[in-house]
Short mmCIF file of C-alpha atoms in Angstrom, two decimals:
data_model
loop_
_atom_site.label_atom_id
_atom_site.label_comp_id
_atom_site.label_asym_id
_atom_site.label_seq_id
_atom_site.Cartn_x
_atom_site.Cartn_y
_atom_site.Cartn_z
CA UNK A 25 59.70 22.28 -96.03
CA UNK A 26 59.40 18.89 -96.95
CA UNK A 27 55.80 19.03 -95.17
CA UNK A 28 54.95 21.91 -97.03
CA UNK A 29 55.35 19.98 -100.46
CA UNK A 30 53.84 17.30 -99.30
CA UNK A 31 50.73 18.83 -98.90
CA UNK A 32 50.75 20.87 -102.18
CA UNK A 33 51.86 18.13 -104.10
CA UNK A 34 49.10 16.97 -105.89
CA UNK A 35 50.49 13.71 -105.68
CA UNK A 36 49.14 9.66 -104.24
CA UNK A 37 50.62 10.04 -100.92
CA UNK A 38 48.91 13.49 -100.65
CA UNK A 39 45.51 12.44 -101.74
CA UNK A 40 45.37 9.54 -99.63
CA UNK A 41 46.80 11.52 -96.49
CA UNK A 42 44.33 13.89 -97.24
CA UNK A 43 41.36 11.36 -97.05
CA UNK A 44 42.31 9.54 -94.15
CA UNK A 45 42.62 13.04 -92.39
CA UNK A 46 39.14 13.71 -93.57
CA UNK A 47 37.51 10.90 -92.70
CA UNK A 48 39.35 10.00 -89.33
CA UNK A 49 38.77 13.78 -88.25
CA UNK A 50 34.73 13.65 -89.62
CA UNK A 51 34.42 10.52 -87.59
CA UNK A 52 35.74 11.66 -84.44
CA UNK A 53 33.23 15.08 -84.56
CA UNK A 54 30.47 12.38 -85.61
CA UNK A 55 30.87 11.47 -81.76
CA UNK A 56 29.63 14.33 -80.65
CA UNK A 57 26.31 15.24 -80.27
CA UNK A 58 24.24 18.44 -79.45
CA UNK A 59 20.64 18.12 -77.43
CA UNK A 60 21.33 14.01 -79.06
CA UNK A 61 21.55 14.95 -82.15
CA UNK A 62 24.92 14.51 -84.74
CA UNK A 63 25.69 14.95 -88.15
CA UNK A 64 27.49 11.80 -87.75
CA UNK A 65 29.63 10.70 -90.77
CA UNK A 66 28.20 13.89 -92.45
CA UNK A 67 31.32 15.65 -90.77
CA UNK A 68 33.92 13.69 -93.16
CA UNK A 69 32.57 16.06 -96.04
CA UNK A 70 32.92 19.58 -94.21
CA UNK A 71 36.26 18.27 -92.75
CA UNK A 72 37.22 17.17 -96.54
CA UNK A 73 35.95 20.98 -97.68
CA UNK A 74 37.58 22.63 -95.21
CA UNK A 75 41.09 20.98 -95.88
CA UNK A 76 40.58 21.52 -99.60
CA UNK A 77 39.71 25.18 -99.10
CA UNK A 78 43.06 25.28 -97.16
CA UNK A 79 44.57 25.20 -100.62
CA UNK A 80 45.55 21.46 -100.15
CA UNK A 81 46.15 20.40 -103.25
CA UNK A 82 45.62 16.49 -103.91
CA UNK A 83 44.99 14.52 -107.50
CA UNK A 84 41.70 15.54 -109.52
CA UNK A 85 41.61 12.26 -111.02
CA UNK A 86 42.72 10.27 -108.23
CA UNK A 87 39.90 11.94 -106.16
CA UNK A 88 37.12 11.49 -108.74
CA UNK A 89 38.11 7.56 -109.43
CA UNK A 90 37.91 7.17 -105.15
CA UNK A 91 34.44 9.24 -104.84
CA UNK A 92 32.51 7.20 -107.58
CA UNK A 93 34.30 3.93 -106.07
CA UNK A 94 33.04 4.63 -102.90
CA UNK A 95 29.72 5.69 -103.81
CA UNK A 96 29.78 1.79 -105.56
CA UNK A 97 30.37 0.34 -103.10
CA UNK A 98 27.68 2.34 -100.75
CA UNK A 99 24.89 1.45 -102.76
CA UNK A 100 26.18 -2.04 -103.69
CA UNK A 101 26.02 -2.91 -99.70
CA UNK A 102 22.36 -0.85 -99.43
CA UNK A 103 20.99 -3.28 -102.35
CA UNK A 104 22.62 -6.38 -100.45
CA UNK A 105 21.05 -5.22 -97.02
CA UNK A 106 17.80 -4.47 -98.09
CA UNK A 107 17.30 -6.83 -101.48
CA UNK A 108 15.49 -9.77 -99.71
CA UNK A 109 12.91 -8.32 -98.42
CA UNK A 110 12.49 -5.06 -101.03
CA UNK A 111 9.44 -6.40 -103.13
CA UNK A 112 7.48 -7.17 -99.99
CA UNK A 113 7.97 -3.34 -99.07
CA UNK A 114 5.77 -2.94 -102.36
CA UNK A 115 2.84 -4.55 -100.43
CA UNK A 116 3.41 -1.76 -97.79
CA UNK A 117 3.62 0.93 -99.38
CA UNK A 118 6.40 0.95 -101.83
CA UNK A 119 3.86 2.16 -104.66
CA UNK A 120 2.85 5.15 -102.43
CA UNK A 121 6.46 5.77 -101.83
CA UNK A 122 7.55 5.88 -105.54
CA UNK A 123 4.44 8.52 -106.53
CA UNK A 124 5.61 10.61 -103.56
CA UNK A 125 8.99 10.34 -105.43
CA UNK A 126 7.65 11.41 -108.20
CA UNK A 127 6.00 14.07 -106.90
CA UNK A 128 9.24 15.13 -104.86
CA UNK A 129 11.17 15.42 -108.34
CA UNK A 130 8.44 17.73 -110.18
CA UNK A 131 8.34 19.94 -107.10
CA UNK A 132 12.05 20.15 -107.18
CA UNK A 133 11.98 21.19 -110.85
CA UNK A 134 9.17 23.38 -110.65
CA UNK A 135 10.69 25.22 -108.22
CA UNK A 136 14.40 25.76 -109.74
CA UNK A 137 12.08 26.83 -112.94
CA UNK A 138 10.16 29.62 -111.15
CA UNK A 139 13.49 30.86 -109.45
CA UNK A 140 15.06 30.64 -112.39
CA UNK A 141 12.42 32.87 -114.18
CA UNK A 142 11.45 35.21 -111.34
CA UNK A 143 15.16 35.95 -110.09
CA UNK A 144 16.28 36.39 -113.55
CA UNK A 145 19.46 33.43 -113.28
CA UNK A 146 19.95 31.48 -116.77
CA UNK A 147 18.64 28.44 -116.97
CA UNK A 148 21.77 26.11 -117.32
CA UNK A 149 23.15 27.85 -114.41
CA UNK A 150 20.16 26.97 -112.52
CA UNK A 151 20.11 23.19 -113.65
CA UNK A 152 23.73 22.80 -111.78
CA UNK A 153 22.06 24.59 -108.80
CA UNK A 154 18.92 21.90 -109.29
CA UNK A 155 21.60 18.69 -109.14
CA UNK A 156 23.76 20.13 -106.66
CA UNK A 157 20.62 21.25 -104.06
CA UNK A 158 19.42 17.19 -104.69
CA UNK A 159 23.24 15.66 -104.35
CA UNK A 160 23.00 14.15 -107.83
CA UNK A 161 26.12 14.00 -109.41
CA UNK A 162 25.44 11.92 -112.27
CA UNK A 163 22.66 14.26 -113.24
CA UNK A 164 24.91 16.90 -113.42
CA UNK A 165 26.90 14.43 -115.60
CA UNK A 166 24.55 14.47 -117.68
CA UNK A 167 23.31 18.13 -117.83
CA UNK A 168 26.83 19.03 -118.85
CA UNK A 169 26.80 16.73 -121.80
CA UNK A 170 23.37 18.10 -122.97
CA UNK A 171 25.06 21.72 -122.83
CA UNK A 172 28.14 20.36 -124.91
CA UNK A 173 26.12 19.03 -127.52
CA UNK A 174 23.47 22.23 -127.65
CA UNK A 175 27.63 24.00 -128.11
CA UNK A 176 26.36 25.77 -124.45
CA UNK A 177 30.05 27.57 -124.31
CA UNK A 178 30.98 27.33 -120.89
CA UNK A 179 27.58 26.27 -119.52
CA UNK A 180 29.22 23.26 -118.26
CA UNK A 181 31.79 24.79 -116.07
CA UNK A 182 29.18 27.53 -114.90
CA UNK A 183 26.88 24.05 -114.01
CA UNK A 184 29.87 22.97 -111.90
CA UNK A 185 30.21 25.72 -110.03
CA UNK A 186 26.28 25.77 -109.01
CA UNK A 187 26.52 22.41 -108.20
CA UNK A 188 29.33 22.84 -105.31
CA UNK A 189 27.81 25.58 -103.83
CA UNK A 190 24.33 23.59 -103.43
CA UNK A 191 25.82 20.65 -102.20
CA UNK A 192 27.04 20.83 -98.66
CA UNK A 193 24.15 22.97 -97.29
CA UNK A 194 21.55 20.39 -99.38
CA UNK A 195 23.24 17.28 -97.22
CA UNK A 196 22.60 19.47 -93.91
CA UNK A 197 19.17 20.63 -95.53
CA UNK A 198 17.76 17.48 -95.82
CA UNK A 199 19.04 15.94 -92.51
CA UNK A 200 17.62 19.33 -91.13
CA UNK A 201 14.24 18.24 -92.64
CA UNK A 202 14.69 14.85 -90.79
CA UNK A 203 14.68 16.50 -87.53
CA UNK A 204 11.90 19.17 -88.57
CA UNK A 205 9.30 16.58 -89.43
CA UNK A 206 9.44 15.04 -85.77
CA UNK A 207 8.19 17.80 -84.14
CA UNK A 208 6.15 18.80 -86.74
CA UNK A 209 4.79 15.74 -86.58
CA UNK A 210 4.50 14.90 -83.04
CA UNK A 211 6.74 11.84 -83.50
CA UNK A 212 8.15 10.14 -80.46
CA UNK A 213 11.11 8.08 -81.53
CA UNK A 214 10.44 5.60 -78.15
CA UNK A 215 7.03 4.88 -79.53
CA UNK A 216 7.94 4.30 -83.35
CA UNK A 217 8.22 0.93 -84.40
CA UNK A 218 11.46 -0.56 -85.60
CA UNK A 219 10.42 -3.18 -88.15
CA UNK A 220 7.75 -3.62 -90.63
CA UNK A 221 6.51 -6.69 -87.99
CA UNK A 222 6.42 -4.64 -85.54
CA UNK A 223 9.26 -6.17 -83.15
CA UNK A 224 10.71 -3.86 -80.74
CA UNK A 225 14.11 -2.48 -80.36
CA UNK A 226 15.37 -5.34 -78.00
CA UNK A 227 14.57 -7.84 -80.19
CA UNK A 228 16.19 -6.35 -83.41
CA UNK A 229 19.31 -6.28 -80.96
CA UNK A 230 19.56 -9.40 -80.53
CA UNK A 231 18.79 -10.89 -83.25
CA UNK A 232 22.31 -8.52 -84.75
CA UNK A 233 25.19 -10.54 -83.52
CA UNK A 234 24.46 -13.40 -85.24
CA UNK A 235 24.43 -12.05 -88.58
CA UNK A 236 27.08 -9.70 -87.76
CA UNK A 237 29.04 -12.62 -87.15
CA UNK A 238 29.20 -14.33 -90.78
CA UNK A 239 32.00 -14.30 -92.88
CA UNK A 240 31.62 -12.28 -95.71
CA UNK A 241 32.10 -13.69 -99.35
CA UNK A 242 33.49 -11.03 -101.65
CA UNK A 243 32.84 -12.89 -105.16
CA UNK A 244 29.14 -11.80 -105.15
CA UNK A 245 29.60 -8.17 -104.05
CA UNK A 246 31.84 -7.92 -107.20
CA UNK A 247 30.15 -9.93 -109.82
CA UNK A 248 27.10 -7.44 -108.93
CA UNK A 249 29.45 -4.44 -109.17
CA UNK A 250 30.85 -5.50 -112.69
CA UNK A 251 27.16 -5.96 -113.86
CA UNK A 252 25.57 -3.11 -112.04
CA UNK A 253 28.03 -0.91 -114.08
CA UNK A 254 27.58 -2.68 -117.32
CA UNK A 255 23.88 -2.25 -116.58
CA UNK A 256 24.11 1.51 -115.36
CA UNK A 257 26.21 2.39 -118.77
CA UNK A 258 23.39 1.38 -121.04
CA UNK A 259 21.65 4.13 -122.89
CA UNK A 260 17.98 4.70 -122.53
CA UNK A 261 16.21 6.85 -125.71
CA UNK A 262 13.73 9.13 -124.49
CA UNK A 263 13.33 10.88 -127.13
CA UNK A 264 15.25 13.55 -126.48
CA UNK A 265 18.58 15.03 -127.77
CA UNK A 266 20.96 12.75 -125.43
CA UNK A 267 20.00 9.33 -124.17
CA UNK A 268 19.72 9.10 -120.00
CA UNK A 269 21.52 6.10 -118.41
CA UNK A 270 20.90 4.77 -114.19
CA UNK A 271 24.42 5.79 -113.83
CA UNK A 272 27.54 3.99 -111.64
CA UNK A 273 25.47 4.68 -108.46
CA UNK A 274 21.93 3.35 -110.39
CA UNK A 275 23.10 0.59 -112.13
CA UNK A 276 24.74 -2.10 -109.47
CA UNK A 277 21.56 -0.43 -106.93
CA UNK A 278 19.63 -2.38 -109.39
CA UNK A 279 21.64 -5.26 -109.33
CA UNK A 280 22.13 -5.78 -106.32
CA UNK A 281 18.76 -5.32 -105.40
CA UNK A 282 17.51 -8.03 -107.49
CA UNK A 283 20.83 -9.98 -106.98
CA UNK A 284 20.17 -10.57 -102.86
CA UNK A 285 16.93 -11.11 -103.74
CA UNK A 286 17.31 -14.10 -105.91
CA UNK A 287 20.28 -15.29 -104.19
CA UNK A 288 18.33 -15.81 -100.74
CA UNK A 289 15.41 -16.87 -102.84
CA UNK A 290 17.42 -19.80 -104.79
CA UNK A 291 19.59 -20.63 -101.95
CA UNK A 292 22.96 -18.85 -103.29
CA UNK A 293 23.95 -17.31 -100.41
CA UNK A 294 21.62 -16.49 -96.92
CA UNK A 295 20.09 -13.56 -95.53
CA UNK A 296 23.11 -14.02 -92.65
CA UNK A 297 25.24 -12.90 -95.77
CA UNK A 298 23.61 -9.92 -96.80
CA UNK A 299 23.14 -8.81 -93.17
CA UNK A 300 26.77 -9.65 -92.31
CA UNK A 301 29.35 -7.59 -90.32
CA UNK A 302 31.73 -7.54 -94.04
CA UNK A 303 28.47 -5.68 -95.67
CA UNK A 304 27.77 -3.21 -93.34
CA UNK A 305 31.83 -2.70 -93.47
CA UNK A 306 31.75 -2.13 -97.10
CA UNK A 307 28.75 0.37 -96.63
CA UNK A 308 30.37 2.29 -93.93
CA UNK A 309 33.82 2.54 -95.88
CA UNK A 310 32.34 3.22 -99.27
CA UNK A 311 30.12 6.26 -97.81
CA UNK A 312 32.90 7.59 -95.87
CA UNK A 313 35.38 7.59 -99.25
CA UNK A 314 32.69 9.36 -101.42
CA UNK A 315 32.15 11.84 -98.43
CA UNK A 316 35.78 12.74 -98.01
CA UNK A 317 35.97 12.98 -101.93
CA UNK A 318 33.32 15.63 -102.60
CA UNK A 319 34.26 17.18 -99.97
CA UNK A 320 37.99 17.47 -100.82
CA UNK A 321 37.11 18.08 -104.36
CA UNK A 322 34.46 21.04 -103.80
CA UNK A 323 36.06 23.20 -101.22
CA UNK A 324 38.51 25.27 -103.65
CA UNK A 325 35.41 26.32 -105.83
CA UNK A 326 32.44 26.52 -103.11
CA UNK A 327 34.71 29.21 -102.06
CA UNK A 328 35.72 30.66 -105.26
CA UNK A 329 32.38 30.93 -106.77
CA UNK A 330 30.46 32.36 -103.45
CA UNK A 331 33.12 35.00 -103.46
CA UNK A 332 32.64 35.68 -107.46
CA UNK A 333 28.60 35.92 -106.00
CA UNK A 334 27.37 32.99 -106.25
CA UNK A 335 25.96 33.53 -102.59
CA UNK A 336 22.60 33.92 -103.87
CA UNK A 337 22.89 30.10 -105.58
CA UNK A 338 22.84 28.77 -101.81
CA UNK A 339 20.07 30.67 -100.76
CA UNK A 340 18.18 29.11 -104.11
CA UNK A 341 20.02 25.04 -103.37
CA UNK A 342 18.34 25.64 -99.78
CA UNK A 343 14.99 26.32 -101.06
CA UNK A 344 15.00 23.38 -103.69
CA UNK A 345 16.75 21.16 -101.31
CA UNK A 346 13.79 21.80 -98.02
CA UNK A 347 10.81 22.27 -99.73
CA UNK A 348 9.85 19.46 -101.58
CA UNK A 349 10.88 16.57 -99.28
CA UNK A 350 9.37 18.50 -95.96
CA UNK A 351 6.05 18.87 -97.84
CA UNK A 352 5.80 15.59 -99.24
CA UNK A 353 7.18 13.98 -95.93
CA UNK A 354 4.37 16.09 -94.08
CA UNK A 355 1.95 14.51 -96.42
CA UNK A 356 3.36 10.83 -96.22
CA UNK A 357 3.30 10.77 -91.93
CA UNK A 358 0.56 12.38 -91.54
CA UNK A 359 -1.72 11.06 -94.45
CA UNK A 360 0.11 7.55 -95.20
CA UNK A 361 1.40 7.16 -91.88
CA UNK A 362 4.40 5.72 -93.10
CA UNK A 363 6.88 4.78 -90.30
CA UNK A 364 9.76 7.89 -89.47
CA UNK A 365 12.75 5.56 -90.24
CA UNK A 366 11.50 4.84 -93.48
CA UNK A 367 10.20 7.92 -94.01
CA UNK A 368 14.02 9.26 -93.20
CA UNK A 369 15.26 6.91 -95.93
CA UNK A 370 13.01 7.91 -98.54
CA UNK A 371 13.94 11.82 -97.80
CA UNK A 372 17.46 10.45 -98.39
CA UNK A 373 16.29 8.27 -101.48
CA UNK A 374 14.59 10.54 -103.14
CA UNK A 375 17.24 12.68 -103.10
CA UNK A 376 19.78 10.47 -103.88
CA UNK A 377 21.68 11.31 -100.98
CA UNK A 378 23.58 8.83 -99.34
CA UNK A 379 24.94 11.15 -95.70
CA UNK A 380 20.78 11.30 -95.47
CA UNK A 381 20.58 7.64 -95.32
CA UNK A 382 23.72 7.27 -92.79
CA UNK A 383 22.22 10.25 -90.83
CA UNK A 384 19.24 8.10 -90.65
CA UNK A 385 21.17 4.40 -89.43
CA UNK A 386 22.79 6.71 -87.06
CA UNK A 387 19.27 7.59 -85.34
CA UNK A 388 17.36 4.66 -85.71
CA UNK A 389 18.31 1.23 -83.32
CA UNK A 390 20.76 -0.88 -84.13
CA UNK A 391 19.69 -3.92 -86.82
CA UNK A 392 16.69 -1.16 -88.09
CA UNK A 393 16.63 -1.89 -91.67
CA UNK A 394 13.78 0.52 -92.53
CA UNK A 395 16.42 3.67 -93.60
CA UNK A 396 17.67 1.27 -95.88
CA UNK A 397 14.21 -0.06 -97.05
CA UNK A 398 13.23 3.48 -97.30
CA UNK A 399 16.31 4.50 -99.46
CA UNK A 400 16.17 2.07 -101.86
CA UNK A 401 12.39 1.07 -102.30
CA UNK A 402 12.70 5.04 -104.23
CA UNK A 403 16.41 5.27 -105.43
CA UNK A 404 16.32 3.43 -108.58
CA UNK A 405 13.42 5.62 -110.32
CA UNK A 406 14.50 8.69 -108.39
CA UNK A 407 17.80 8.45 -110.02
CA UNK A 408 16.04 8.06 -113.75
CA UNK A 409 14.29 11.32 -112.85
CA UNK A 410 16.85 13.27 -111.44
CA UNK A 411 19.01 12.47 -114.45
CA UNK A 412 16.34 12.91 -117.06
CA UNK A 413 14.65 16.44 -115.81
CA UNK A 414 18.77 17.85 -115.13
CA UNK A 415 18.92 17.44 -118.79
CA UNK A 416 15.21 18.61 -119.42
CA UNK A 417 15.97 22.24 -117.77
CA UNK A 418 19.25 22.63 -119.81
CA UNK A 419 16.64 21.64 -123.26
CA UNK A 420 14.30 24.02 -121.76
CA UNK A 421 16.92 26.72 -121.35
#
């Protein structure tokens, strides 16, 4: 009995059980791999839906306040990893990268547009589909607020309901257009280089301990938190009925981005900090939190809505989520010849989709930083456009 309550609580105790069982239980299946290939951490959200569909009940708020926290702290350690040396990637092929972004996000929206049109689904429906088939959650933020201000009754909660049922296959979607683009491409993962200089897998080996060794020093990480959220709460005018902002997940990106940059630059902190053992613990823990929280907090209404019919907003979330990164990804190996681990990490970027990126450090060598270069060198802008054209399709609606 005093089990059963437990679980349908609703309470602290609950919640937190309920994400340590999600993320402890995703971690173990992450171990496991089929022909060498694993969803890795990817399992913590389809544990954390699973449990929630159970009808586990744990805290709404509680759940939303971890998820974005996590997320935070995700992006916070990508920026920290990858900040020194991100305006160099500009030299090789950042530029490229960021018009194949763009390009990504107009196919995307094109796309929902047409199905929206041709299958004869509203709009606003569709624009919860859009942000839940590209895993962004602050675009659907903002979609929602658009429909409350147009007085959309009940657009918002429709938006919600596209957005979970997009979600989960989207992560496996894009991780499934990892894998597709290797043979596809002819890629041979022994033969792919490991660093933008070239140096082979040993070396990037051994080169780890060392930094993995430093002591971590916590007083940056959350000075560039506290401004990274200041900076993603600004509103930017675009002329349109609401104002877009770069969002909790955007905003300390930026920061610290520009942060480790500077701070290896002027001799604040060294590169042994940002590529320290403490930072890649804070990325690991922060993605495995906002796993377990989506997942816990979209399993009751995945459910609910496919059985209300929403089966057919899947099938639509599959075809936004594939298309657009495997055709642009196609164009950017075998045209641009950009490198597969960074080619993984802009998939994952571009669709600001952090299990993508973790998929991604789980195949590539240990101390590969390209995933992350990849990621980020296409996150910030991504993130403006993903949260700009959610709220374009409600305006166009």
């Amino acid at each position: 009995m005093w089990f059963t309550n437990l679980l349908t609580s609703g309470g602290v105790g609950t919640t937190v059980l309920m994400l340590s069982v999600s993320i402890f239980a995703g971690l173990l299946l992450g171990k496991f791999k089929v022909k060498g290939v694993t969803l890795g951490i990817t399992w913590v959200l389809f544990v954390g839906i699973f449990i929630s569909a159970l009808g586990v009940t744990c805290n709404g708020e509680m759940l939303h306040i971890i998820k974005e926290f996590g997320l935070i702290l995700f992006v916070t350690a990508v920026g920290l990893q990858v900040g020194p040396g991100f305006f160099k990637s500009f030299k090789k092929g950042g530029l490229a990268m960021n018009g194949m972004a763009v390009v990504n996000v107009a196919l995307g929206v094109l796309i929902t547009y047409i199905i929206a049109k041709t299958a004869d689904q509203s709009l606003t429906d569709m624009a919860g589909v859009y942000t839940g088939a590209v895993t962004n959650t602050p675009g659907l933020s903002a979609a929602q607020q658009t429909a409350n201000d147009l007085g959309l009754a009940g657009a918002a909660d429709q938006m919600a309901s596209g957005y979970a049922v997009a979600y989960p296959l989207a992560v496996v979607g894009m991780i499934m257009t990892c894998l597709l683009l290797r043979p596809l491409c002819r890629i041979d993962l022994k033969n792919e280089p490991v660093s933008d200089e070239g140096l082979d897998s040993k070396a990037e080996k051994k080169a780890t301990p060392t930094s993995l060794r430093h002591k971590v020093n916590l007083i940056p990480i959350f000075v560039i938190i506290a401004l990274g959220i200041v900076l993603g709460s600004l509103p930017i005018p675009v002329g349109m009925s609401a104002p877009v902002k770069l969002g909790l997940a955007g905003g300390p990106l930026v920061v610290s981005l520009i942060g480790s940059w500077l701070g290896v630059k002027k001799g604040w902190f060294t590169q042994e900090f940002t590529d320290s053992h403490g930072v890649w613990m804070l990325r690991e823990v922060g993605i495995a939190l906002f796993l377990a929280g989506v997942g816990l907090s979209a399993g009751g209404s995945f459910l609910a809505t496919i059985q209300a019919g929403g089966y057919m907003w899947v099938l639509y979330g599959v075809i936004i989520t594939i298309v657009p990164p495997l055709l642009v990804g196609l164009f950017g190996r075998l045209v641009l010849k950009i490198n597969y681990y960074t080619l993984m990490g802009f998939i994952g970027g571009s669709h600001t989709d952090p299990p993508t990126l973790a998929f991604a450090n789980n195949m590539a060598p240990e101390g590969c930083k390209l995933p992350n270069t990849g990621y980020a060198t296409v996150y910030p802008l991504t993130m403006f456009l993903r949260i700009f054209t959610a709220q374009l399709l409600v305006l166009l609606a």
